[in-house]
XYZ file of C-alpha atoms in Angstrom:
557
model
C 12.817 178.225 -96.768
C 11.140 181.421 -95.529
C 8.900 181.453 -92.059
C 5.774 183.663 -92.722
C 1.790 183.351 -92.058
C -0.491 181.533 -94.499
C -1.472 184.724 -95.878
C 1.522 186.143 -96.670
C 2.824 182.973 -98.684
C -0.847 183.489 -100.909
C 0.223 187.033 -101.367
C 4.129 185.699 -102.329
C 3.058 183.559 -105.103
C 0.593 185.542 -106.574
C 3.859 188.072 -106.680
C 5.819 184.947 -108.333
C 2.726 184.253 -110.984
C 3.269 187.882 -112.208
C -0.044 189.181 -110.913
C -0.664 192.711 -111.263
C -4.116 193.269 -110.595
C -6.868 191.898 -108.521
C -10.933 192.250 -108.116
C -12.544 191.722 -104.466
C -15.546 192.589 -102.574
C -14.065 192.809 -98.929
C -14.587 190.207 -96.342
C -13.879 189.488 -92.576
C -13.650 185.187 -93.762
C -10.164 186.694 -95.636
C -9.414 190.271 -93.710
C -5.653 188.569 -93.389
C -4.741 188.635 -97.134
C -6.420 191.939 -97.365
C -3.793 193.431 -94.884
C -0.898 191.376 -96.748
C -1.986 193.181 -99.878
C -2.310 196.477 -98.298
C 1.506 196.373 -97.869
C 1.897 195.230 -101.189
C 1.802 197.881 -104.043
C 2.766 195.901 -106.584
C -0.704 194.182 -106.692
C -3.590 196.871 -107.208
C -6.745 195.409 -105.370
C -9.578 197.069 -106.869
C -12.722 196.327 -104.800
C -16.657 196.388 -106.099
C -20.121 196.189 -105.256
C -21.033 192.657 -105.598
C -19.049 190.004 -106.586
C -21.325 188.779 -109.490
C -19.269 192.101 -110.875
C -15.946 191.726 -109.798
C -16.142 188.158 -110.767
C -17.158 189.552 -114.470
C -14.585 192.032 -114.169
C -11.605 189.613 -113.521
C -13.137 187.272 -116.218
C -13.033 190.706 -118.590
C -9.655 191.314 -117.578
C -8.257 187.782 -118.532
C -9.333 188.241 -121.608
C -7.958 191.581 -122.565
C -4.588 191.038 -121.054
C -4.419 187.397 -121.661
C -2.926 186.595 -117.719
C -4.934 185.010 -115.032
C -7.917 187.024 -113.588
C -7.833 187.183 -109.863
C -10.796 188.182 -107.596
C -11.225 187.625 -104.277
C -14.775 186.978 -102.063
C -16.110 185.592 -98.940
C -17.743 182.692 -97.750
C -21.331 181.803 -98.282
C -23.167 184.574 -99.590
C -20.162 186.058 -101.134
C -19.095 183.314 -102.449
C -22.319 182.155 -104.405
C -22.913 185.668 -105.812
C -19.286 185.167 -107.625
C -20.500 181.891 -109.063
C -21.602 183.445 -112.154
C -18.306 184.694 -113.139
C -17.173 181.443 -112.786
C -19.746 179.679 -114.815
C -19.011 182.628 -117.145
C -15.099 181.556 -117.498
C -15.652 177.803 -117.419
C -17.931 178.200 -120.392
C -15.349 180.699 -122.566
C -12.018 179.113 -121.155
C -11.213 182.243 -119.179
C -8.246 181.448 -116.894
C -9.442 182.611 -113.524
C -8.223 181.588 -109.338
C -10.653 182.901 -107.104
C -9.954 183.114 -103.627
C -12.700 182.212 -101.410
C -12.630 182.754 -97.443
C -14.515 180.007 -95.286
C -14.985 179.094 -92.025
C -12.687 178.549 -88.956
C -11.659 175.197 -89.581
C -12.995 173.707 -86.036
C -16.739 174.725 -87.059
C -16.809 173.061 -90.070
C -19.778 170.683 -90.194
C -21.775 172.490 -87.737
C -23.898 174.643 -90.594
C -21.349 177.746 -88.755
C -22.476 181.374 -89.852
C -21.975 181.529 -93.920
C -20.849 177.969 -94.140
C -20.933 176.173 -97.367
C -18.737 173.257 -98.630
C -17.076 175.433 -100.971
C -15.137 172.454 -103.397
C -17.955 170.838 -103.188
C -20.409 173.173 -104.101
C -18.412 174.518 -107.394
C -16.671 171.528 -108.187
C -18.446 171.297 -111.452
C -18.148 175.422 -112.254
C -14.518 175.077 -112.534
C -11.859 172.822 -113.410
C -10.487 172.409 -110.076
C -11.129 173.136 -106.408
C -9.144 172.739 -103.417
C -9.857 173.846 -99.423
C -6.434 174.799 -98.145
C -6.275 172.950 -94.865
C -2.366 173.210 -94.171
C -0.536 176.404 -94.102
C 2.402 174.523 -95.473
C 0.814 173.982 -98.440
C 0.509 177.184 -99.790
C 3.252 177.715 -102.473
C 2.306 173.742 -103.891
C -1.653 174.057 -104.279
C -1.430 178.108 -105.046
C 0.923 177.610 -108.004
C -0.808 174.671 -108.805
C -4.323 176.364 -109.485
C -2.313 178.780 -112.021
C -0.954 175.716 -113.720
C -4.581 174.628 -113.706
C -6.496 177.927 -114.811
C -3.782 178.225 -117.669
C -2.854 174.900 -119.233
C -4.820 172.727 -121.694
C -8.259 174.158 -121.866
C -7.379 177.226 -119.815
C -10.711 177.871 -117.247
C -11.328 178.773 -113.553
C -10.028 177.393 -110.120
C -11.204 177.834 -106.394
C -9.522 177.954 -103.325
C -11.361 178.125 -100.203
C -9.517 179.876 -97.531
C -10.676 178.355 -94.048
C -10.295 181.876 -91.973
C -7.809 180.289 -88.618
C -5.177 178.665 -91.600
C -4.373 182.434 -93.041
C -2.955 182.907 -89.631
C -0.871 180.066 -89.271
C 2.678 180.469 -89.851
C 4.897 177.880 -91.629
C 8.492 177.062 -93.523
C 7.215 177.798 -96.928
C 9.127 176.485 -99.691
C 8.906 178.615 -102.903
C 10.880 177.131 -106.073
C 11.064 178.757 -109.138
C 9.820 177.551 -112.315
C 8.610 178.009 -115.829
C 5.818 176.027 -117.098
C 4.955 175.825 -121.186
C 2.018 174.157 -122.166
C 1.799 175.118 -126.004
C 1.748 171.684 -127.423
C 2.346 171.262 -130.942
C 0.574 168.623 -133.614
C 1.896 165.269 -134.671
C 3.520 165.942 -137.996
C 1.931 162.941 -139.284
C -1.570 164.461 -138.672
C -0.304 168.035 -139.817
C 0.608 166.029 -143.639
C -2.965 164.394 -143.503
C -5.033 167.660 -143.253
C -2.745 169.360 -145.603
C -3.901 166.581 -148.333
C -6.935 166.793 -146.940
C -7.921 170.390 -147.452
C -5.775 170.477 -150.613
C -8.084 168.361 -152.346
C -11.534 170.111 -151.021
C -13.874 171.748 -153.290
C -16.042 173.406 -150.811
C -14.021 173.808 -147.683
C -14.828 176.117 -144.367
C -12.733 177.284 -141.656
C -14.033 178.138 -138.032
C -12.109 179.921 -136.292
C -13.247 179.768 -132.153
C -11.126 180.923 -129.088
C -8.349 178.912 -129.547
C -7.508 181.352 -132.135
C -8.570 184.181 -129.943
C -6.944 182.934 -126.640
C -3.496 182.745 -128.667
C -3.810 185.950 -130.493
C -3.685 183.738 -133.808
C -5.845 186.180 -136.401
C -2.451 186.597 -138.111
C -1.160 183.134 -139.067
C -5.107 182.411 -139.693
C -5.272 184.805 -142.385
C -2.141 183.741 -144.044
C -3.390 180.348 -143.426
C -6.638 181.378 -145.100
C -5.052 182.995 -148.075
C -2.313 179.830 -148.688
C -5.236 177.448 -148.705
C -7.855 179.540 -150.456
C -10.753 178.726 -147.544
C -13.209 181.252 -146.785
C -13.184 181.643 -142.603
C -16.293 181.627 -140.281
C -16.049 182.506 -136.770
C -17.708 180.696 -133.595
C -20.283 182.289 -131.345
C -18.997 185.676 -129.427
C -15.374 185.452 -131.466
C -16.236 187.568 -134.247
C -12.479 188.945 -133.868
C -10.788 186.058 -134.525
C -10.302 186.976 -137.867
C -10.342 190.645 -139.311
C -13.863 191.035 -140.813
C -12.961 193.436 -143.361
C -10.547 190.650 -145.203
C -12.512 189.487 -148.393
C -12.077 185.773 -146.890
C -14.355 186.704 -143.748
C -17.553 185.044 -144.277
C -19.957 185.245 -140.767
C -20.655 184.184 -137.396
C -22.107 181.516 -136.012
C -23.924 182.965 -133.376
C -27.879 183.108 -131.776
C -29.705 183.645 -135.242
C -26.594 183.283 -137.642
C -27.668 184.165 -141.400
C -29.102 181.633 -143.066
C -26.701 181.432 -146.172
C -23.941 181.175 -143.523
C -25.539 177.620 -142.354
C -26.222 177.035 -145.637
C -22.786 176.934 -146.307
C -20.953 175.355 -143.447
C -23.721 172.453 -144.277
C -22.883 172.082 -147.269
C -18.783 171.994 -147.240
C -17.283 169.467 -147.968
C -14.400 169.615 -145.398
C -14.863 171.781 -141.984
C -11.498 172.689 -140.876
C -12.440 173.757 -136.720
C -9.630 175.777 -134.930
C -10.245 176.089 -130.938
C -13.967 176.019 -130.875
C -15.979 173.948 -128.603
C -18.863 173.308 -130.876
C -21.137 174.627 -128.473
C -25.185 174.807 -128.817
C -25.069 178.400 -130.277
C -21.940 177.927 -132.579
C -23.970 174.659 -134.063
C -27.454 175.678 -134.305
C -28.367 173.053 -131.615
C -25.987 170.653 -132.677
C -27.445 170.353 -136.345
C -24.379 172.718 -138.630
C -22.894 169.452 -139.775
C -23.694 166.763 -141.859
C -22.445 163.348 -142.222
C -21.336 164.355 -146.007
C -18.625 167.094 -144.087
C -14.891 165.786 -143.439
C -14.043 167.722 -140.310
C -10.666 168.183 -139.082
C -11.015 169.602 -135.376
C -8.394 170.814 -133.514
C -8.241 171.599 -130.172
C -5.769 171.777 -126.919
C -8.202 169.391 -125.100
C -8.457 166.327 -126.230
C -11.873 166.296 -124.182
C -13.149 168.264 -127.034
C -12.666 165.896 -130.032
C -15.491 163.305 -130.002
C -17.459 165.348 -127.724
C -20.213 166.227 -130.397
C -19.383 165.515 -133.883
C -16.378 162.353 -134.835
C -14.151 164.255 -136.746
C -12.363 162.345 -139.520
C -8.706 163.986 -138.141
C -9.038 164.974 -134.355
C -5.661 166.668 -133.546
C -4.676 167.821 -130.078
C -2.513 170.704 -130.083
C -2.395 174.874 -129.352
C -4.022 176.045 -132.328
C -1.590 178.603 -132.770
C 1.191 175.944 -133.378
C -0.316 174.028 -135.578
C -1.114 176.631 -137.988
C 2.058 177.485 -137.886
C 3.199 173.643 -138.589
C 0.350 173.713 -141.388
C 1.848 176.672 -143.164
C 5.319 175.332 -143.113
C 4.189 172.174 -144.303
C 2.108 173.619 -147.112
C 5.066 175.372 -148.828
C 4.323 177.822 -151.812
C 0.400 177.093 -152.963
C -1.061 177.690 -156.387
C -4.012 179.215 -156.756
C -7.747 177.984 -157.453
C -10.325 179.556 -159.756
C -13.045 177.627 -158.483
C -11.570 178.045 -155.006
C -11.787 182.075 -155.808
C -15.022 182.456 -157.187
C -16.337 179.748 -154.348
C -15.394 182.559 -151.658
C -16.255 185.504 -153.547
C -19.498 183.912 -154.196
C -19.535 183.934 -149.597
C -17.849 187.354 -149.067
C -20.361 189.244 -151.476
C -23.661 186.966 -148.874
C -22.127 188.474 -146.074
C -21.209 191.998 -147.440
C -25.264 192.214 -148.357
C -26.343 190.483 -144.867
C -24.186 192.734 -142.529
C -24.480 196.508 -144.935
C -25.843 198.965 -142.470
C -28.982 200.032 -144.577
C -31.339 202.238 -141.773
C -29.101 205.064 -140.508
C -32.180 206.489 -138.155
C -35.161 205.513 -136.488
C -39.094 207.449 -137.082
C -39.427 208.284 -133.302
C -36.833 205.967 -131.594
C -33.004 205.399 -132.113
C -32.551 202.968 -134.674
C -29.325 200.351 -133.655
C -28.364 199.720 -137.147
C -27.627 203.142 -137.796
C -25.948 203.045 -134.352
C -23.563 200.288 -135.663
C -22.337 202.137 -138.781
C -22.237 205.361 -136.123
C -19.580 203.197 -134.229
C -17.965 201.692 -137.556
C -16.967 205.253 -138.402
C -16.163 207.133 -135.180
C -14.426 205.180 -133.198
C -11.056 203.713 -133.275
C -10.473 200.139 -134.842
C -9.117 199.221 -131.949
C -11.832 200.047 -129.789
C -12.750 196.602 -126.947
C -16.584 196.164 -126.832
C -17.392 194.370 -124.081
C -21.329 192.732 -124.637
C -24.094 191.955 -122.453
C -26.876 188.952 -123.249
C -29.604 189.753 -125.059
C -31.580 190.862 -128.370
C -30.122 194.084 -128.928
C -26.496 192.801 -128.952
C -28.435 190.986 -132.515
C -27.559 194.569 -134.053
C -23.908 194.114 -132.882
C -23.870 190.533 -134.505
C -25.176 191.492 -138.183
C -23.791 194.878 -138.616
C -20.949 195.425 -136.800
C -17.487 194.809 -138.342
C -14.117 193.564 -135.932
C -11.037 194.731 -137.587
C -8.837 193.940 -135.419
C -8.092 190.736 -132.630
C -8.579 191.519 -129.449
C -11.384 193.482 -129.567
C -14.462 191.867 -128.588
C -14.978 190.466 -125.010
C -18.089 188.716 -124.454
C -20.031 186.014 -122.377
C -20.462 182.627 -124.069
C -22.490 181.428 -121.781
C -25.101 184.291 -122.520
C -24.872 185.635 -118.893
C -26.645 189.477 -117.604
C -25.344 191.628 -116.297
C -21.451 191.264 -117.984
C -21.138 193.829 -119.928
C -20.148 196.840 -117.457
C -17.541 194.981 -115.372
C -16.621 193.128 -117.770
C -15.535 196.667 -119.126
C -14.075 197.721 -116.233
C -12.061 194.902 -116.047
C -10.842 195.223 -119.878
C -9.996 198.956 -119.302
C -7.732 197.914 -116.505
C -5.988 195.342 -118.986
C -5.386 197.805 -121.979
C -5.817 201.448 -120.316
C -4.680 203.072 -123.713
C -7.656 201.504 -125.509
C -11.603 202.977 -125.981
C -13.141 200.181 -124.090
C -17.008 200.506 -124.815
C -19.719 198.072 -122.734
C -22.720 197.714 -125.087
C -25.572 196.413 -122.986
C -29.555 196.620 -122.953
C -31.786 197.790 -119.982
C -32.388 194.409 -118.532
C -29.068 193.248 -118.071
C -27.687 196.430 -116.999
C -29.337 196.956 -114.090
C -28.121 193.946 -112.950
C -24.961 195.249 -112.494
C -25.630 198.890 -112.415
C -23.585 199.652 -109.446
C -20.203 199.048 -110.370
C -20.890 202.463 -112.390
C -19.403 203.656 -108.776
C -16.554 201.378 -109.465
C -15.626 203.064 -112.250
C -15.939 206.482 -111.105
C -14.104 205.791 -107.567
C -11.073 203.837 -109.587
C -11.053 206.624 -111.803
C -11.518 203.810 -115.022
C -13.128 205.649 -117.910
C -15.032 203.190 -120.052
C -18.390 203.940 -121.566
C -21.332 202.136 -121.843
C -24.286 202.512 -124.131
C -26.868 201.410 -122.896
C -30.187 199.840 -125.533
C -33.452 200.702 -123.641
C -36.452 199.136 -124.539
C -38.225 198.666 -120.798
C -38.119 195.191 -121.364
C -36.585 191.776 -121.260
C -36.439 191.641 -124.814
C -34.704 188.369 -126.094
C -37.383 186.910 -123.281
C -40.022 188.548 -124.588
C -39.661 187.786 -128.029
C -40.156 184.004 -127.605
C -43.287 184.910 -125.530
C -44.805 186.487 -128.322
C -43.496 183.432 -130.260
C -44.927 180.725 -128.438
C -47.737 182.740 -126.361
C -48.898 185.512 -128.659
C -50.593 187.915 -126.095
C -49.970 186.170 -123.430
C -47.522 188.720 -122.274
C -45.884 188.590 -118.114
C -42.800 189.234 -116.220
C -41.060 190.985 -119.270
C -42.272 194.835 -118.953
C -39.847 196.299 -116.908
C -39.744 200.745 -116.022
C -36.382 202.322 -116.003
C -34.810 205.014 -114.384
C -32.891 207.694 -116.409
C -29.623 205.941 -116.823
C -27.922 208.877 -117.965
C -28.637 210.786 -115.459
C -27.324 207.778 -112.742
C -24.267 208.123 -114.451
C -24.176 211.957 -113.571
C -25.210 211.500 -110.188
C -22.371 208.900 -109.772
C -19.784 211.450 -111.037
C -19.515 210.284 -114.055
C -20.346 211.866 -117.895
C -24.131 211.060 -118.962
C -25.883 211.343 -121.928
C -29.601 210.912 -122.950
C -30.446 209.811 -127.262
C -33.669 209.642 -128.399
C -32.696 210.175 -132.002
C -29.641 208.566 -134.506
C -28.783 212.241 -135.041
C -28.013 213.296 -131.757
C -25.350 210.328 -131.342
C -22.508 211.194 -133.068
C -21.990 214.525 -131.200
C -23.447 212.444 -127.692
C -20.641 209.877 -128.116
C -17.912 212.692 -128.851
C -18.786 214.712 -125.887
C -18.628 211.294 -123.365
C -15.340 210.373 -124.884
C -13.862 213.695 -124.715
C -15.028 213.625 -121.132
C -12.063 211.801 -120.244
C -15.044 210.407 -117.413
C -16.434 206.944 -117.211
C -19.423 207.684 -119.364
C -23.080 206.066 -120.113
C -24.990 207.109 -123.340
C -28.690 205.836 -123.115
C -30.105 205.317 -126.439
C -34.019 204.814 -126.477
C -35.030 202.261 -128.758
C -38.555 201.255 -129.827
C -39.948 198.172 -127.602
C -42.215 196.716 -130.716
C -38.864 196.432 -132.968
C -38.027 193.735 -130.520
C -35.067 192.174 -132.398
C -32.869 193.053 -135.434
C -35.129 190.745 -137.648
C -39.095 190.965 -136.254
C -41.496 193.326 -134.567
C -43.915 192.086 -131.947
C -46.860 191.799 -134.507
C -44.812 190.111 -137.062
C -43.729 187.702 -134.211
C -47.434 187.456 -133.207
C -48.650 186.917 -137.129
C -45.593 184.341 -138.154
C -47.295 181.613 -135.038
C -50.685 180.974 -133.319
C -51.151 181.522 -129.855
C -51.343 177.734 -127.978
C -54.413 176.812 -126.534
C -54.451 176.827 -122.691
């Protein structure tokens, strides 16, 4: 047993739970762990400008390093502005604690300064939420919100920090142990969708972020190429399986390509891997039919049942049972059919996704941007994506070679991609970490460009800029043709923000001019931001404004 303050013992376990880094916008409702952790070099605290972004940024992190994100805010206001990260993580499975100051304990209930029931308040952003109301406590509930953020369907955790308990002092007892939550399939249910898949003639894989989460892509392709079964991937986890391999098929994301649909709808056996069947991955809950056998598997057995009965539900880390499946499956022969099935699906997708239009007339033209990025930058290479309609160029064109690579919001949040950055590039410093973003979304977040440049984090952002809320704008035009408000938006020159902040900044109004832009910002060895000015009427990757306004009538008012 060891005497220390409330504080300290926070500091001690995150020490024991391996953490390395942390995210925080400073507060007085927490100044006692702050001065724990300012002893404490083993943890770097890296501190932003609002803690919408360092919220994104430990989310970002968690993903690229595959530990537990840590941030840090404080009560009321603090705390709500760091709700969206949390939303961000519950919706992607992003394990995540957040630390949360609140008030003295003795206030409580009297609306103090700031005061919000903080459990209460996010107890249905995150999986759990605790107030920590007994310094004794702290090694039992702290370790115990790791367990919680990793295990089953990994996600975030809150604990609210009640300012007078950092400062009490208690016998903590810290005992060391070593939890493994990995669980593996019934072999009984592993036999059953070997048969069952065996004796498909028109069988998909989709591959979602249990494959990602487990850095799987390897066992799936093998899996793939034993079974002969062409592989889709869910919304935002195009990397879960290398796109180049002639079994890679699509995504299934805001827009997916209609032979894509076409042919998950028409399978005759759906084999799901870690996905959540979300509204986005299904088309609004319509991708598939009651002619499709689907085998779903998933760590949570929450998610079986949830919105389609499969025919074989099995609850176990993805990663194991593939690995069960292809010992079970043995040597496999080879299928004609099978082959010309998914050549027949490789050669859809080859022709959707082919980067046709290298350049733009008088704007920059974001397919040629794609094939631009395809070509100069390093397979490896993390994008990290914002929401919105030019991230549509991203989705058709773009090609993930490797896992590991793409880090983006599920839950179609603003404002992600630039922390979300930051945080990756503090995960996997040797890699080119790139946030791809449009104008909209970007300025939501715009100041942690200082972040980057204080920390000395060089990731670069390109930034799409139309003046408008695009995606927003193109279902106004949609369903009020004409009718246009709230969407125009004027910009600032980001580039030359970027400068100003200390950083590298470049300005592209035409495809030629990127190549040598995006060398320069790189070799800057600088966070960087390349603004690329794209033209507002080519509002997504498939429709101008006037087609838009010709394809619908405007409604009558």
């Amino acid at each position: 047993m060891t005497h220390m303050t409330a504080a300290k013992a926070i500091v001690e376990v995150l020490l024991r739970e391996g953490v390395e880094k942390a995210f925080c916008v400073p507060g007085e409702s927490y100044l006692s762990v702050l001065n724990v952790l300012y002893e404490t070099p083993r943890i770097e605290l890296i501190s932003g400008r609002h803690e919408g972004g360092v919220s994104f940024m430990a989310e970002g992190y968690a993903k690229a390093s595959g530990k537990v994100g840590v941030c840090f805010a404080t009560r009321g206001p603090g705390a709500t502005n760091l709700s969206i990260g949390l939303h961000t993580a519950h919706q992607d499975s992003t394990p995540m604690v957040a630390f949360i100051g609140q008030v003295e304990s003795s206030f409580r209930g009297r609306e103090g300064f700031q005061e919000i029931d903080l459990a209460d308040y996010f107890r249905h952003l995150v999986k759990w939420t605790v107030e920590l109301n007994d310094a004794r406590r702290v090694p039992e509930l702290v370790h115990r919100a790791f367990h919680m953020a990793r295990s089953g369907r990994p996600g975030p955790v809150l604990i609210s920090l009640p300012q007078d308990v950092l400062d009490e002092t208690a016998e903590m007892v810290f005992q060391e142990s070593e939890m493994l939550s990995h669980p593996r399939p019934d072999r009984q249910a592993v036999a059953k969708a070997k048969e069952i898949l065996r004796h498909a003639k028109r069988p998909v894989i989709i591959a979602g972020g249990g494959v990602t989460s487990t850095k799987s892509a390897k066992e799936l392709v093998e899996l793939a190429e034993k079974l002969q079964v062409p592989v889709a991937t869910a919304f935002r986890r195009f990397d879960a399986f290398p796109n180049q391999h002639p079994y890679y098929i699509g995504q299934l994301g805001v827009g997916a390509a209609p032979y894509l649909v076409e042919c998950i709808r028409e399978a005759d056996v759906v084999l799901a891997l870690g996905t959540r069947f979300s509204q986005i991955t299904t088309q609004n809950y319509t991708l598939l039919t009651s002619g499709t056998k689907l085998i779903h598997v998933d760590i949570s057995p929450d998610e079986l049942n949830k919105v389609y009965r499969p025919a074989l539900g099995i609850v176990a880390d993805t990663k194991n049972f593939m690995l069960d499946l292809l010992a079970e499956l043995g040597e496999s022969g080879q299928s004609k059919e099978r082959k010309a099935y998914i050549q027949e699906q490789r050669k859809k997708y080859e022709q959707y996704s082919e980067v046709r239009v290298t350049s733009g007339q008088h704007y920059v033209n974001l397919e040629g941007i794609m094939g631009d990025l395809m070509n100069h930058l390093p397979s490896d290479t993390i994008f990290t994506s914002d929401a919105g309609n030019f991230y549509g160029w991203m989705a058709k064109h773009y090609r993930f070679q490797e896992e590991g690579t793409f880090v983006g919001p599920t839950s179609g949040a603003m404002g992600y991609a630039l922390p979300a950055a930051i945080g990756a590039k503090v995960a996997q410093p040797e890699k080119t970490v790139v946030a791809y973003a449009g104008d909209g979304g970007f300025m939501m977040t715009v100041q942690e460009l200082e972040t980057a440049v204080r920390c000395k984090i060089p990731v670069l952002a390109i930034v799409a800029n139309n003046n408008m809320y695009g995606t927003i704008r193109m279902h106004q035009e949609k369903h009020f043709p004409k009718r246009v408000i709230a969407t125009e938006l004027s910009n600032p020159n980001f580039a030359q923000i970027m400068t100003n902040m200390g950083g590298h900044g470049e300005l592209v109004e035409k495809n030629e001019d990127f190549v040598p832009a995006l060398q320069r910002a790189l070799a800057s060895s600088k966070p960087a931001l390349i603004e690329v000015r794209i033209d507002p009427q080519q509002v997504s990757a498939a429709r101008t404004i006037e087609e838009l306004r010709a394809a619908q009538p405007a409604k009558q008012m």
